[in-house]
Short mmCIF file of C-alpha atoms and ligand atoms in Angstrom, two decimals:
data_model
loop_
_atom_site.label_atom_id
_atom_site.label_comp_id
_atom_site.label_asym_id
_atom_site.label_seq_id
_atom_site.Cartn_x
_atom_site.Cartn_y
_atom_site.Cartn_z
CA UNK A 1 22.22 33.91 -41.73
CA UNK A 2 20.08 35.34 -44.52
CA UNK A 3 18.79 34.54 -47.98
CA UNK A 4 20.09 31.29 -49.35
CA UNK A 5 21.33 30.03 -45.95
CA UNK A 6 17.73 29.69 -44.95
CA UNK A 7 17.07 27.30 -47.84
CA UNK A 8 17.20 23.76 -46.50
CA UNK A 9 17.47 20.46 -48.40
CA UNK A 10 14.85 17.91 -47.43
CA UNK A 11 14.53 14.31 -48.57
CA UNK A 12 11.04 13.02 -49.40
CA UNK A 13 9.79 9.49 -48.88
CA UNK A 14 9.76 9.01 -52.67
CA UNK A 15 13.53 9.49 -52.74
CA UNK A 16 13.50 13.00 -54.20
CA UNK A 17 15.25 15.92 -52.51
CA UNK A 18 13.60 19.32 -52.47
CA UNK A 19 14.59 22.67 -51.04
CA UNK A 20 12.39 24.45 -48.55
CA UNK A 21 12.58 28.06 -47.48
CA UNK A 22 12.66 28.57 -43.71
CA UNK A 23 12.99 32.35 -43.31
CA UNK A 24 10.38 34.94 -42.50
CA UNK A 25 9.37 36.78 -45.67
CA UNK A 26 9.51 40.45 -44.73
CA UNK A 27 9.97 43.31 -47.20
CA UNK A 28 10.72 40.81 -50.01
CA UNK A 29 13.60 39.17 -48.18
CA UNK A 30 13.84 35.91 -46.30
CA UNK A 31 15.18 36.82 -42.89
CA UNK A 32 16.01 35.41 -39.48
CA UNK A 33 13.23 35.67 -36.92
CA UNK A 34 12.82 36.35 -33.21
CA UNK A 35 13.02 32.62 -32.46
CA UNK A 36 12.77 29.32 -34.28
CA UNK A 37 10.30 26.47 -34.14
CA UNK A 38 10.37 22.95 -35.55
CA UNK A 39 7.93 21.74 -38.13
CA UNK A 40 7.15 18.05 -38.24
CA UNK A 41 6.31 15.53 -40.95
CA UNK A 42 3.06 14.02 -39.64
CA UNK A 43 3.50 10.84 -41.66
CA UNK A 44 6.60 9.96 -39.62
CA UNK A 45 6.53 12.20 -36.57
CA UNK A 46 10.04 13.39 -37.47
CA UNK A 47 11.18 17.01 -37.52
CA UNK A 48 11.53 18.30 -41.09
CA UNK A 49 13.41 21.45 -40.21
CA UNK A 50 13.49 24.44 -37.90
CA UNK A 51 11.86 27.56 -39.31
CA UNK A 52 12.23 31.20 -38.36
CA UNK A 53 9.35 32.57 -36.32
CA UNK A 54 8.09 36.02 -35.35
CA UNK A 55 7.30 37.72 -32.08
CA UNK A 56 6.49 41.41 -31.64
CA UNK A 57 9.78 42.81 -33.09
CA UNK A 58 9.44 41.02 -36.41
CA UNK A 59 5.72 41.69 -36.59
CA UNK A 60 6.47 45.39 -36.08
CA UNK A 61 9.04 45.22 -38.84
CA UNK A 62 6.52 43.61 -41.18
CA UNK A 63 3.89 46.24 -40.35
CA UNK A 64 6.41 49.04 -41.03
CA UNK A 65 7.22 47.49 -44.40
CA UNK A 66 3.53 47.00 -45.16
CA UNK A 67 2.70 50.63 -44.38
CA UNK A 68 5.55 51.83 -46.52
CA UNK A 69 4.51 49.58 -49.40
CA UNK A 70 0.91 50.76 -49.18
CA UNK A 71 1.77 54.45 -49.05
CA UNK A 72 4.55 54.54 -51.59
CA UNK A 73 3.55 51.88 -54.11
CA UNK A 74 0.40 49.81 -53.84
CA UNK A 75 -2.12 52.57 -53.13
CA UNK A 76 -1.30 54.15 -56.48
CA UNK A 77 -0.72 50.99 -58.46
CA UNK A 78 -3.25 50.82 -61.29
CA UNK A 79 -5.87 48.10 -60.93
CA UNK A 80 -4.80 46.55 -64.22
CA UNK A 81 -1.23 46.33 -62.90
CA UNK A 82 -2.46 44.67 -59.70
CA UNK A 83 -4.31 42.25 -61.93
CA UNK A 84 -1.22 41.55 -64.03
CA UNK A 85 0.85 40.78 -60.95
CA UNK A 86 -1.79 38.49 -59.47
CA UNK A 87 -2.15 36.58 -62.74
CA UNK A 88 1.63 36.32 -63.02
CA UNK A 89 1.79 34.89 -59.50
CA UNK A 90 -0.92 32.38 -60.39
CA UNK A 91 1.08 31.34 -63.48
CA UNK A 92 4.22 30.82 -61.39
CA UNK A 93 2.27 28.74 -58.89
CA UNK A 94 1.04 26.64 -61.80
CA UNK A 95 4.60 26.30 -63.12
CA UNK A 96 5.81 25.06 -59.72
CA UNK A 97 2.69 23.07 -58.82
CA UNK A 98 4.59 19.82 -58.38
CA UNK A 99 7.09 21.31 -55.94
CA UNK A 100 4.45 23.21 -54.00
CA UNK A 101 2.36 20.07 -53.67
CA UNK A 102 5.38 18.13 -52.44
CA UNK A 103 6.09 20.73 -49.76
CA UNK A 104 2.45 20.75 -48.69
CA UNK A 105 2.24 16.98 -48.39
CA UNK A 106 5.52 16.81 -46.51
CA UNK A 107 4.46 19.41 -43.95
CA UNK A 108 0.73 18.74 -43.64
CA UNK A 109 0.51 15.02 -44.43
CA UNK A 110 -2.36 15.26 -46.90
CA UNK A 111 -2.14 12.85 -49.85
CA UNK A 112 0.02 14.22 -52.66
CA UNK A 113 -2.80 13.80 -55.17
CA UNK A 114 -4.94 16.16 -53.06
CA UNK A 115 -2.17 18.73 -52.72
CA UNK A 116 -1.41 18.64 -56.43
CA UNK A 117 -4.87 18.41 -57.93
CA UNK A 118 -7.01 20.23 -55.35
CA UNK A 119 -5.07 22.59 -53.09
CA UNK A 120 -2.61 24.08 -55.57
CA UNK A 121 -5.31 24.60 -58.24
CA UNK A 122 -7.54 26.11 -55.55
CA UNK A 123 -4.89 28.68 -54.66
CA UNK A 124 -4.13 29.76 -58.20
CA UNK A 125 -7.81 29.58 -59.13
CA UNK A 126 -8.74 31.98 -56.34
CA UNK A 127 -5.99 34.38 -57.41
CA UNK A 128 -7.25 34.30 -61.00
CA UNK A 129 -10.86 34.66 -59.94
CA UNK A 130 -10.18 37.75 -57.82
CA UNK A 131 -7.72 39.23 -60.35
CA UNK A 132 -10.70 39.48 -62.67
CA UNK A 133 -12.34 42.03 -60.39
CA UNK A 134 -9.44 44.49 -60.66
CA UNK A 135 -11.02 46.66 -63.34
CA UNK A 136 -14.59 45.96 -62.31
CA UNK A 137 -14.74 47.57 -58.88
CA UNK A 138 -17.10 50.50 -58.86
CA UNK A 139 -18.71 52.84 -56.41
CA UNK A 140 -22.20 54.33 -56.66
CA UNK A 141 -23.73 57.66 -57.43
CA UNK A 142 -26.87 58.50 -55.45
CA UNK A 143 -29.01 61.55 -56.12
CA UNK A 144 -30.79 62.87 -53.05
CA UNK A 145 -32.50 66.00 -51.77
CA UNK A 146 -29.15 67.45 -50.81
CA UNK A 147 -27.61 66.88 -54.20
CA UNK A 148 -25.36 64.15 -55.49
CA UNK A 149 -23.47 61.66 -53.39
CA UNK A 150 -20.54 59.65 -54.64
CA UNK A 151 -20.17 56.43 -52.72
CA UNK A 152 -16.62 55.24 -53.15
CA UNK A 153 -14.99 52.08 -51.85
CA UNK A 154 -11.48 52.34 -50.50
CA UNK A 155 -8.98 49.77 -49.22
CA UNK A 156 -8.06 49.63 -45.53
CA UNK A 157 -4.33 49.67 -46.19
CA UNK A 158 -2.52 47.22 -43.93
CA UNK A 159 -4.42 43.93 -43.56
CA UNK A 160 -3.46 40.66 -41.94
CA UNK A 161 -4.54 37.05 -42.34
CA UNK A 162 -4.06 34.34 -39.73
CA UNK A 163 -4.20 30.88 -41.29
CA UNK A 164 -4.96 27.38 -40.02
CA UNK A 165 -3.02 24.23 -40.83
CA UNK A 166 -5.71 22.22 -42.62
CA UNK A 167 -5.58 23.97 -46.01
CA UNK A 168 -2.48 26.15 -45.91
CA UNK A 169 -2.47 26.89 -49.64
CA UNK A 170 -6.14 27.38 -50.41
CA UNK A 171 -6.65 29.50 -47.28
CA UNK A 172 -3.71 31.61 -48.43
CA UNK A 173 -5.60 32.23 -51.67
CA UNK A 174 -8.79 33.17 -49.80
CA UNK A 175 -6.87 35.94 -48.02
CA UNK A 176 -4.46 37.11 -50.74
CA UNK A 177 -6.97 37.25 -53.59
CA UNK A 178 -9.55 39.71 -52.25
CA UNK A 179 -7.01 41.74 -50.24
CA UNK A 180 -4.66 42.42 -53.14
CA UNK A 181 -7.19 43.09 -55.85
CA UNK A 182 -8.88 45.74 -53.72
CA UNK A 183 -5.59 47.56 -53.22
CA UNK A 184 -4.64 46.43 -49.72
CA UNK A 185 -1.29 45.07 -48.64
CA UNK A 186 -1.32 41.98 -46.46
CA UNK A 187 0.74 40.18 -43.84
CA UNK A 188 -0.03 36.49 -43.57
CA UNK A 189 0.71 34.48 -40.46
CA UNK A 190 0.76 30.80 -41.32
CA UNK A 191 0.08 28.09 -38.78
CA UNK A 192 3.18 27.09 -36.87
CA UNK A 193 2.30 23.49 -37.77
CA UNK A 194 2.41 24.03 -41.55
CA UNK A 195 4.64 27.01 -42.33
CA UNK A 196 6.49 25.72 -45.40
CA UNK A 197 4.22 25.89 -48.46
CA UNK A 198 3.36 29.58 -48.08
CA UNK A 199 7.07 30.42 -47.98
CA UNK A 200 7.46 28.89 -51.43
CA UNK A 201 4.56 31.11 -52.56
CA UNK A 202 6.40 34.07 -51.01
CA UNK A 203 9.41 33.38 -53.23
CA UNK A 204 7.09 33.24 -56.23
CA UNK A 205 5.47 36.55 -55.25
CA UNK A 206 8.88 38.15 -55.32
CA UNK A 207 9.63 36.55 -58.69
CA UNK A 208 6.28 37.78 -60.00
CA UNK A 209 7.37 41.33 -59.28
CA UNK A 210 5.30 42.35 -56.26
CA UNK A 211 7.02 45.30 -54.58
CA UNK A 212 8.59 44.77 -51.13
CA UNK A 213 5.99 44.81 -48.34
CA UNK A 214 2.89 44.14 -50.47
CA UNK A 215 2.78 40.43 -49.60
CA UNK A 216 4.59 39.31 -46.45
CA UNK A 217 4.54 35.83 -44.95
CA UNK A 218 5.53 35.10 -41.40
CA UNK A 219 4.97 32.23 -39.04
CA UNK A 220 5.07 31.86 -35.26
CA UNK A 221 2.92 30.65 -32.42
CA UNK A 222 -0.51 32.12 -31.81
CA UNK A 223 0.59 33.56 -28.50
CA UNK A 224 3.50 35.44 -30.10
CA UNK A 225 3.08 36.26 -33.80
CA UNK A 226 -0.71 35.81 -33.71
CA UNK A 227 -1.26 38.06 -30.72
CA UNK A 228 1.19 40.67 -32.00
CA UNK A 229 -0.84 40.91 -35.21
CA UNK A 230 -4.28 40.80 -33.65
CA UNK A 231 -3.33 43.50 -31.12
CA UNK A 232 -1.41 45.66 -33.57
CA UNK A 233 -2.56 49.27 -33.62
CA UNK A 234 -1.58 49.72 -37.27
CA UNK A 235 -3.24 46.60 -38.71
CA UNK A 236 -6.65 47.80 -39.90
CA UNK A 237 -8.27 44.55 -40.94
CA UNK A 238 -7.73 40.95 -39.86
CA UNK A 239 -9.13 37.82 -41.49
CA UNK A 240 -8.89 34.71 -39.34
CA UNK A 241 -9.57 31.05 -40.07
CA UNK A 242 -9.28 28.55 -37.25
CA UNK A 243 -10.96 27.45 -34.06
CA UNK A 244 -13.91 29.18 -32.43
CA UNK A 245 -11.90 29.53 -29.23
CA UNK A 246 -9.16 31.51 -30.92
CA UNK A 247 -11.77 33.44 -32.90
CA UNK A 248 -13.03 34.81 -29.59
CA UNK A 249 -9.48 35.87 -28.68
CA UNK A 250 -9.18 37.70 -31.99
CA UNK A 251 -12.39 39.62 -31.33
CA UNK A 252 -11.21 40.54 -27.84
CA UNK A 253 -7.84 41.69 -29.17
CA UNK A 254 -9.58 43.91 -31.70
CA UNK A 255 -11.91 45.30 -29.04
CA UNK A 256 -9.01 46.05 -26.69
CA UNK A 257 -6.87 47.78 -29.30
CA UNK A 258 -7.82 49.61 -32.49
CA UNK A 259 -11.15 47.96 -33.35
CA UNK A 260 -9.61 46.50 -36.47
CA UNK A 261 -12.24 45.01 -38.75
CA UNK A 262 -12.42 41.27 -38.17
CA UNK A 263 -13.75 38.42 -40.24
CA UNK A 264 -13.85 34.99 -38.67
CA UNK A 265 -14.16 31.63 -40.38
CA UNK A 266 -14.40 29.13 -37.54
CA UNK A 267 -15.41 25.63 -36.74
CA UNK A 268 -18.52 23.58 -37.39
CA UNK A 269 -20.43 20.42 -36.69
CA UNK A 270 -22.26 20.25 -39.95
CA UNK A 271 -25.32 18.04 -40.55
CA UNK A 272 -25.55 15.88 -43.64
CA UNK A 273 -29.14 14.69 -44.17
CA UNK A 274 -30.11 11.70 -46.29
CA UNK A 275 -33.79 11.13 -47.05
CA UNK A 276 -35.36 7.82 -48.11
CA UNK A 277 -35.76 8.97 -51.70
CA UNK A 278 -32.11 9.97 -52.18
CA UNK A 279 -29.75 8.41 -54.69
CA UNK A 280 -28.07 6.33 -51.98
CA UNK A 281 -24.99 5.49 -54.01
CA UNK A 282 -24.26 9.20 -54.50
CA UNK A 283 -25.22 10.03 -50.90
CA UNK A 284 -22.72 7.45 -49.61
CA UNK A 285 -19.94 8.76 -51.85
CA UNK A 286 -20.53 12.37 -50.89
CA UNK A 287 -20.97 11.56 -47.20
CA UNK A 288 -17.63 9.74 -47.34
CA UNK A 289 -16.00 12.73 -48.97
CA UNK A 290 -17.81 15.02 -46.54
CA UNK A 291 -16.27 13.52 -43.44
CA UNK A 292 -13.10 11.73 -44.50
CA UNK A 293 -11.60 14.12 -47.04
CA UNK A 294 -8.46 15.74 -45.61
CA UNK A 295 -8.73 13.25 -42.74
CA UNK A 296 -11.83 15.08 -41.57
CA UNK A 297 -9.81 18.19 -40.84
CA UNK A 298 -12.20 20.53 -42.61
CA UNK A 299 -14.24 23.23 -40.97
CA UNK A 300 -17.31 22.30 -43.05
CA UNK A 301 -16.92 18.52 -42.56
CA UNK A 302 -20.23 16.66 -42.68
CA UNK A 303 -19.60 15.15 -39.28
CA UNK A 304 -23.21 14.60 -38.17
CA UNK A 305 -24.93 12.29 -40.63
CA UNK A 306 -28.71 11.91 -40.34
CA UNK A 307 -30.29 9.06 -42.28
CA UNK A 308 -34.02 8.43 -42.68
CA UNK A 309 -35.29 5.10 -41.31
CA UNK A 310 -36.08 3.50 -44.66
CA UNK A 311 -32.52 3.68 -46.00
CA UNK A 312 -30.55 3.67 -42.76
CA UNK A 313 -29.21 0.12 -42.97
CA UNK A 314 -28.38 0.40 -46.65
CA UNK A 315 -26.61 3.72 -46.14
CA UNK A 316 -24.57 2.66 -43.12
CA UNK A 317 -23.48 -0.49 -44.93
CA UNK A 318 -22.39 1.59 -47.91
CA UNK A 319 -20.53 4.12 -45.79
CA UNK A 320 -18.79 1.37 -43.89
CA UNK A 321 -17.67 -0.27 -47.13
CA UNK A 322 -16.36 3.07 -48.41
CA UNK A 323 -14.63 3.88 -45.12
CA UNK A 324 -12.77 0.60 -45.02
CA UNK A 325 -11.74 0.54 -48.68
CA UNK A 326 -9.54 3.63 -49.03
CA UNK A 327 -5.86 3.09 -48.29
CA UNK A 328 -4.18 4.86 -45.34
CA UNK A 329 -0.44 5.35 -45.47
CA UNK A 330 2.46 7.20 -47.04
CA UNK A 331 0.88 10.35 -48.46
CA UNK A 332 3.39 10.35 -51.32
CA UNK A 333 2.10 6.98 -52.50
CA UNK A 334 -0.28 7.92 -55.31
CA UNK A 335 -2.76 5.23 -54.28
CA UNK A 336 -3.13 6.60 -50.73
CA UNK A 337 -6.51 8.04 -49.88
CA UNK A 338 -6.04 8.84 -46.18
CA UNK A 339 -2.97 10.58 -44.83
CA UNK A 340 -2.10 11.19 -41.19
CA UNK A 341 -3.69 13.77 -38.91
CA UNK A 342 -1.63 16.92 -38.93
CA UNK A 343 0.08 16.69 -35.54
CA UNK A 344 0.51 14.69 -32.37
CA UNK A 345 -1.82 17.14 -30.64
CA UNK A 346 -4.57 16.70 -33.22
CA UNK A 347 -4.08 12.92 -33.13
CA UNK A 348 -4.47 12.94 -29.34
CA UNK A 349 -7.55 15.19 -29.52
CA UNK A 350 -9.27 12.91 -32.01
CA UNK A 351 -8.37 9.73 -30.09
CA UNK A 352 -9.72 11.39 -26.92
CA UNK A 353 -13.01 12.06 -28.69
CA UNK A 354 -13.17 8.46 -29.87
CA UNK A 355 -12.62 7.30 -26.28
CA UNK A 356 -15.27 9.71 -25.01
CA UNK A 357 -17.75 8.36 -27.56
CA UNK A 358 -17.14 4.83 -26.32
CA UNK A 359 -17.37 5.92 -22.70
CA UNK A 360 -20.70 7.64 -23.32
CA UNK A 361 -22.11 4.46 -24.82
CA UNK A 362 -21.95 5.09 -28.56
CA UNK A 363 -21.19 2.13 -30.79
CA UNK A 364 -17.98 2.07 -32.85
CA UNK A 365 -19.42 0.68 -36.04
CA UNK A 366 -16.15 0.98 -37.97
CA UNK A 367 -12.60 2.11 -37.22
CA UNK A 368 -11.70 3.89 -34.01
CA UNK A 369 -8.06 2.81 -33.94
CA UNK A 370 -4.64 4.06 -34.80
CA UNK A 371 -3.16 2.86 -38.10
CA UNK A 372 0.46 1.68 -37.99
CA UNK A 373 2.95 2.57 -35.30
CA UNK A 374 4.49 5.78 -36.60
CA UNK A 375 2.92 8.98 -37.77
CA UNK A 376 -0.52 10.20 -36.79
CA UNK A 377 -2.84 7.92 -38.74
CA UNK A 378 -6.36 7.12 -37.52
CA UNK A 379 -8.86 4.79 -39.19
CA UNK A 380 -11.91 6.37 -40.78
CA UNK A 381 -14.41 5.92 -37.97
CA UNK A 382 -18.20 5.60 -37.84
CA UNK A 383 -20.16 5.89 -34.60
CA UNK A 384 -23.77 4.69 -34.46
CA UNK A 385 -26.20 4.52 -31.51
CA UNK A 386 -25.39 8.10 -30.67
CA UNK A 387 -27.46 10.56 -28.62
CA UNK A 388 -27.74 14.33 -29.19
CA UNK A 389 -26.15 15.16 -25.84
CA UNK A 390 -22.97 13.15 -26.42
CA UNK A 391 -19.72 15.08 -26.79
CA UNK A 392 -18.98 13.41 -30.12
CA UNK A 393 -22.30 14.75 -31.45
CA UNK A 394 -21.99 18.24 -29.99
CA UNK A 395 -18.33 19.17 -30.43
CA UNK A 396 -16.15 19.62 -33.47
CA UNK A 397 -13.73 16.69 -33.61
CA UNK A 398 -11.79 17.79 -36.68
CA UNK A 399 -10.83 14.25 -37.57
CA UNK A 400 -12.10 11.24 -39.55
CA UNK A 401 -15.03 10.53 -37.24
CA UNK A 402 -18.67 10.42 -38.39
CA UNK A 403 -21.64 10.14 -36.04
CA UNK A 404 -24.68 8.60 -37.71
CA UNK A 405 -28.23 9.10 -36.41
CA UNK A 406 -31.51 7.62 -37.66
CA UNK A 407 -34.45 10.00 -38.14
CA UNK A 408 -38.18 9.71 -38.82
CA UNK A 409 -39.34 12.73 -40.77
CA UNK A 410 -38.51 16.23 -41.91
CA UNK A 411 -39.47 18.04 -38.69
CA UNK A 412 -37.51 15.54 -36.67
CA UNK A 413 -34.33 15.97 -38.70
CA UNK A 414 -34.54 19.75 -38.96
CA UNK A 415 -34.74 19.95 -35.18
CA UNK A 416 -31.74 17.62 -34.77
CA UNK A 417 -29.72 19.36 -37.47
CA UNK A 418 -30.24 22.79 -35.92
CA UNK A 419 -29.40 21.57 -32.42
CA UNK A 420 -25.89 23.07 -32.52
CA UNK A 421 -24.08 26.28 -31.65
CA UNK A 422 -22.42 26.12 -35.07
CA UNK A 423 -23.82 26.82 -38.51
CA UNK A 424 -21.14 26.56 -41.15
CA UNK A 425 -22.43 24.01 -43.64
CA UNK A 426 -24.96 21.25 -44.22
CA UNK A 427 -26.34 19.05 -46.94
CA UNK A 428 -29.60 17.43 -47.92
CA UNK A 429 -29.90 14.41 -50.20
CA UNK A 430 -33.31 13.92 -51.80
CA UNK A 431 -34.84 13.76 -55.28
CA UNK A 432 -37.82 15.83 -54.17
CA UNK A 433 -37.19 19.44 -55.17
CA UNK A 434 -39.81 20.83 -52.77
CA UNK A 435 -38.27 19.00 -49.86
CA UNK A 436 -34.74 20.00 -50.86
CA UNK A 437 -35.64 23.69 -50.91
CA UNK A 438 -37.82 23.58 -47.82
CA UNK A 439 -35.16 21.86 -45.75
CA UNK A 440 -32.44 24.12 -47.18
CA UNK A 441 -34.40 27.15 -45.97
CA UNK A 442 -35.02 25.65 -42.54
CA UNK A 443 -31.38 24.73 -41.83
CA UNK A 444 -29.42 27.36 -39.93
CA UNK A 445 -26.13 27.31 -41.83
CA UNK A 446 -24.12 29.43 -44.22
CA UNK A 447 -24.02 26.74 -46.91
CA UNK A 448 -26.54 24.03 -47.75
CA UNK A 449 -25.50 21.59 -50.44
CA UNK A 450 -28.29 19.76 -52.20
CA UNK A 451 -27.20 16.31 -53.39
CA UNK A 452 -23.52 17.06 -52.86
CA UNK A 453 -20.93 17.78 -50.20
CA UNK A 454 -17.70 19.78 -49.88
CA UNK A 455 -18.29 21.42 -53.24
CA UNK A 456 -16.55 24.74 -52.68
CA UNK A 457 -16.16 27.29 -55.43
CA UNK A 458 -14.64 30.74 -55.74
CA UNK A 459 -17.83 32.27 -57.07
CA UNK A 460 -20.05 31.68 -54.05
CA UNK A 461 -19.81 33.11 -50.54
CA UNK A 462 -18.74 30.85 -47.70
CA UNK A 463 -18.99 31.45 -43.97
CA UNK A 464 -20.91 30.69 -40.84
CA UNK A 465 -24.10 31.23 -38.93
CA UNK A 466 -23.89 31.26 -35.15
CA UNK A 467 -20.53 30.45 -33.64
CA UNK A 468 -19.11 29.37 -36.99
CA UNK A 469 -17.98 32.87 -37.71
CA UNK A 470 -18.55 36.42 -38.83
CA UNK A 471 -18.58 37.53 -42.45
CA UNK A 472 -18.30 35.68 -45.73
CA UNK A 473 -15.31 34.83 -47.86
CA UNK A 474 -15.26 34.05 -51.60
CA UNK A 475 -17.46 35.41 -54.33
CA UNK A 476 -18.05 39.06 -55.01
CA UNK A 477 -19.14 39.40 -51.37
CA UNK A 478 -15.64 38.48 -50.27
CA UNK A 479 -14.44 41.82 -51.62
CA UNK A 480 -16.55 43.71 -49.09
CA UNK A 481 -14.26 42.56 -46.29
CA UNK A 482 -11.41 44.54 -47.78
CA UNK A 483 -13.18 47.74 -48.78
CA UNK A 484 -14.66 50.52 -46.71
CA UNK A 485 -17.33 52.83 -48.01
CA UNK A 486 -16.69 56.54 -48.29
CA UNK A 487 -19.57 58.87 -49.05
CA UNK A 488 -18.70 62.14 -50.74
CA UNK A 489 -21.78 64.35 -50.49
CA UNK A 490 -22.00 67.26 -52.88
CA UNK A 491 -24.46 69.84 -51.66
CA UNK A 492 -26.33 71.27 -54.62
CA UNK A 493 -29.66 72.22 -53.06
CA UNK A 494 -29.34 73.27 -49.44
CA UNK A 495 -28.58 76.97 -48.96
CA UNK A 496 -28.37 78.55 -45.50
P1 NAD B 501 -6.19 27.49 -33.84
O1 NAD B 501 -7.44 28.26 -33.94
O2 NAD B 501 -5.57 27.27 -32.53
O3 NAD B 501 -5.09 28.16 -34.77
C1 NAD B 501 -5.37 28.82 -36.00
C2 NAD B 501 -4.36 29.93 -36.20
O4 NAD B 501 -4.51 30.89 -35.16
C3 NAD B 501 -2.92 29.48 -36.15
O5 NAD B 501 -2.18 30.22 -37.10
C4 NAD B 501 -2.50 29.86 -34.73
O6 NAD B 501 -1.12 30.08 -34.60
C5 NAD B 501 -3.27 31.12 -34.53
N1 NAD B 501 -3.53 31.45 -33.13
C6 NAD B 501 -3.66 30.60 -32.08
N2 NAD B 501 -3.90 31.28 -30.95
C7 NAD B 501 -3.93 32.59 -31.28
C8 NAD B 501 -4.15 33.79 -30.55
N3 NAD B 501 -4.39 33.78 -29.24
N4 NAD B 501 -4.12 34.97 -31.21
C9 NAD B 501 -3.90 35.00 -32.54
N5 NAD B 501 -3.69 33.90 -33.28
C10 NAD B 501 -3.70 32.71 -32.66
O7 NAD B 501 -6.42 26.13 -34.55
P2 NAD B 501 -5.47 24.89 -34.44
O8 NAD B 501 -4.64 24.78 -33.23
O9 NAD B 501 -4.74 24.92 -35.71
O10 NAD B 501 -6.57 23.77 -34.37
C11 NAD B 501 -7.37 23.59 -33.19
C12 NAD B 501 -8.79 23.34 -33.54
O11 NAD B 501 -9.31 24.42 -34.30
C13 NAD B 501 -9.02 22.16 -34.43
O12 NAD B 501 -9.04 20.97 -33.77
C14 NAD B 501 -10.32 22.52 -35.06
O13 NAD B 501 -11.38 22.20 -34.21
C15 NAD B 501 -10.23 23.97 -35.25
N6 NAD B 501 -9.80 24.39 -36.57
C16 NAD B 501 -10.70 24.89 -37.42
C17 NAD B 501 -10.32 25.28 -38.69
C18 NAD B 501 -11.28 25.82 -39.67
O14 NAD B 501 -10.98 25.86 -40.85
N7 NAD B 501 -12.43 26.28 -39.25
C19 NAD B 501 -9.01 25.16 -39.09
C20 NAD B 501 -8.08 24.67 -38.19
C21 NAD B 501 -8.50 24.31 -36.93
MG1 MG B 502 4.27 20.22 -40.25
#
């Protein structure tokens, strides 16, 4: 079974039939794997299809192909040609945006409007953004006592990216963009929960004209494909996005093997702070987006909301109204705002957290229940009367659950906001510029939004303080992850 046999027809809830690719994409071919796994439609709980998955043999095969591609083709491909290919891929993604969005919604459950108008544009936007750097990557020349030093920047060669299930397409862009433009080849391991959309991108990469082995897409469980990649002696750099727990495993794997360079983009429990003088209407809308967008399955979700005493009642009322207005249901229905959680496991995790919140004495202000009787839908939930030591305040829930706390003043809220092992994101809502900047400087987090939330852009670095990760993705800084410095020192002055 190869090639077209791995293309499977799937019927969508809107009556349309689409084809999905189920092979591993190795050396520009879709191939049979070491085993298969089932991927599920979270809106129904039904299996969509079996997909091919990798263990060590197929990972080795991909690494062989990657090495070959790097040595024989990509290393010597002109930057402008790399750029042309990346832009061509972005154009093809744009051409097939509808189909890609359908696949993403089917496999992940996120509303189709989000897949089509946010995730697909994010992927092609990141490719275009990074393609622009192709002919703008320079080294440095430093004159010293010894003479002249040329500081060059070189690719690592074979890189890998391990992706989560919450944003399969945009996270693909975050890895492909900087890796390819800097002259690396890359093997992507998608989440076993959402393997399908990246395989469509793989077909487009082939159509765009990327040589075999430059971009390879495999899936498989963390314990098989993930471990094989993270422990591989010939993978030189690994970018991971996912849970803090697995991030630790990735670091250990690197330490135990070849000390591959690792960047980690992990979890969070991000504070969203609303002061008395904020534009409350905007604060409510952004807080809603901050915690309920993508069903709360976002690493930077504004899951801890802190509201100053003077506007607490008004804010909570507004958030409750917003939380209960958006429609949950079939993600292909264009009026749906909230899709299902991604899997039975994630549904159970989130429901367990909701139960733990109740058991610890927090008040379910809104939501807290399952929606419908099939699929993994949970109501947008607000907890009030929470205490800093509660599990729902301390731990990342990764679901549509906000915990809201009242605060007195700036010192009070900065202390509460920083009371976390994480440090991915945060926000402050106020009209006072001094306060906005002061609080932004005092918060221990990689991103602080002022009067906004979940506003992510290609141009600016993103990543975590503390246990939210190591390194930064996006922006010019994101290139650094894929380049190593080489100093060529020319001795002009020292004679022995
Ligand atoms: P995860 O960290 O378990 O998985 C992320 C990726 O790592 C997947 O591709 C998985 O197959 C792979 N993986 C798992 N174990 C591995 C191992 N030992 N070695 C190498 N790779 C391995 O995340 P998940 O199961 O998808 O979700 C669990 C929790 O992680 C969520 O509830 C949430 O708290 C968090 N999460 C965070 C993000 C984020 O963007 N920061 C994304 C997804 C999940
Ligand atoms: Mg799925």
